[in-house]
Amino acid sequence: GEQAGPKAQKEKGAKLRRMKMPLYAHDEEEDVKLDEEAYDVMNFYKHHGIAQQIARSEIFERITLGVICINAIYIGVDADRNTAA
């Protein structure tokens, strides 16, 4: 294809900067509104007590993901080595 010179690229960039950008992004399935807060289940947690403190902790999140990964590896190894018909 043809390559535009520096002047043409600069004009194209200026044109893009002048365009008004919408407050939403297009996803293949739906429009995603950028001005809305992202969903986070922690928004529904209580604000006091030991259970919510544990559930909000980063260490709990990492341990949970670690257990899920180890379980996935175990399932894969078990499926490969299973001799039952």
CSV table of C-alpha atoms in Angstrom, one decimal:
chain,number,residue,atom,x,y,z
A,1,GLY,CA,0.0,0.0,0.0
A,2,GLU,CA,0.9,3.6,-0.2
A,3,GLN,CA,2.7,5.2,2.7
A,4,ALA,CA,1.6,8.7,3.6
A,5,GLY,CA,4.3,11.3,4.2
A,6,PRO,CA,4.9,13.1,7.5
A,7,LYS,CA,2.6,16.0,6.5
A,8,ALA,CA,-0.3,13.7,5.7
A,9,GLN,CA,0.2,11.7,8.9
A,10,LYS,CA,0.3,15.0,10.9
A,11,GLU,CA,-3.0,16.2,9.3
A,12,LYS,CA,-4.6,12.8,9.9
A,13,GLY,CA,-3.6,13.0,13.6
A,14,ALA,CA,-5.0,16.5,13.9
A,15,LYS,CA,-8.3,15.4,12.4
A,16,LEU,CA,-8.5,12.5,14.8
A,17,ARG,CA,-7.9,14.8,17.8
A,18,ARG,CA,-10.7,17.1,16.6
A,19,MET,CA,-13.2,14.3,16.5
A,20,LYS,CA,-15.5,14.0,19.5
A,21,MET,CA,-15.0,10.7,21.2
A,22,PRO,CA,-18.1,9.0,22.7
A,23,LEU,CA,-18.4,8.2,26.3
A,24,TYR,CA,-18.7,4.5,25.5
A,25,ALA,CA,-16.5,1.9,23.8
A,26,HIS,CA,-17.9,-0.6,21.2
A,27,ASP,CA,-17.6,-4.2,22.2
A,28,GLU,CA,-18.5,-7.0,19.8
A,29,GLU,CA,-21.6,-7.9,21.9
A,30,GLU,CA,-22.6,-4.6,23.4
A,31,ASP,CA,-21.7,-1.0,24.1
A,32,VAL,CA,-19.5,-0.6,27.2
A,33,LYS,CA,-20.1,2.7,29.1
A,34,LEU,CA,-16.8,4.2,30.2
A,35,ASP,CA,-18.4,6.7,32.7
A,36,GLU,CA,-19.9,3.9,34.8
A,37,GLU,CA,-18.0,2.3,37.7
A,38,ALA,CA,-16.7,-1.2,36.9
A,39,TYR,CA,-18.5,-4.1,38.6
A,40,ASP,CA,-16.7,-5.3,41.8
A,41,VAL,CA,-18.3,-7.8,44.1
A,42,MET,CA,-16.5,-6.1,47.0
A,43,ASN,CA,-18.9,-3.2,46.7
A,44,PHE,CA,-21.6,-5.5,48.2
A,45,TYR,CA,-19.5,-6.7,51.2
A,46,LYS,CA,-20.2,-5.4,54.7
A,47,HIS,CA,-17.9,-2.8,56.1
A,48,HIS,CA,-17.2,-4.4,59.4
A,49,GLY,CA,-16.3,-7.9,60.7
A,50,ILE,CA,-13.6,-10.4,60.2
A,51,ALA,CA,-15.2,-12.2,57.3
A,52,GLN,CA,-15.2,-9.1,55.0
A,53,GLN,CA,-11.7,-8.3,56.2
A,54,ILE,CA,-10.5,-11.7,55.1
A,55,ALA,CA,-12.4,-11.6,51.8
A,56,ARG,CA,-11.0,-8.2,50.9
A,57,SER,CA,-7.4,-9.1,51.7
A,58,GLU,CA,-4.9,-9.5,48.8
A,59,ILE,CA,-3.4,-12.6,50.5
A,60,PHE,CA,-6.8,-14.3,50.5
A,61,GLU,CA,-7.2,-13.5,46.8
A,62,ARG,CA,-3.8,-14.9,46.0
A,63,ILE,CA,-4.3,-18.1,48.0
A,64,THR,CA,-7.7,-18.7,46.4
A,65,LEU,CA,-6.2,-18.3,42.9
A,66,GLY,CA,-3.3,-20.6,43.9
A,67,VAL,CA,-5.7,-23.3,45.0
A,68,ILE,CA,-7.7,-23.0,41.8
A,69,CYS,CA,-4.5,-23.3,39.7
A,70,ILE,CA,-3.3,-26.3,41.7
A,71,ASN,CA,-6.7,-27.9,41.3
A,72,ALA,CA,-6.7,-27.3,37.5
A,73,ILE,CA,-3.2,-28.9,37.3
A,74,TYR,CA,-4.4,-31.9,39.4
A,75,ILE,CA,-7.4,-32.4,37.2
A,76,GLY,CA,-5.2,-32.4,34.1
A,77,VAL,CA,-2.7,-34.8,35.5
A,78,ASP,CA,-5.4,-37.1,36.8
A,79,ALA,CA,-7.2,-37.1,33.5
A,80,ASP,CA,-3.9,-38.0,31.7
A,81,ARG,CA,-3.0,-40.8,34.0
A,82,ASN,CA,-6.4,-42.3,34.6
A,83,THR,CA,-6.4,-45.9,33.4
A,84,ALA,CA,-10.1,-46.5,34.1
A,85,ALA,CA,-12.3,-47.2,31.0
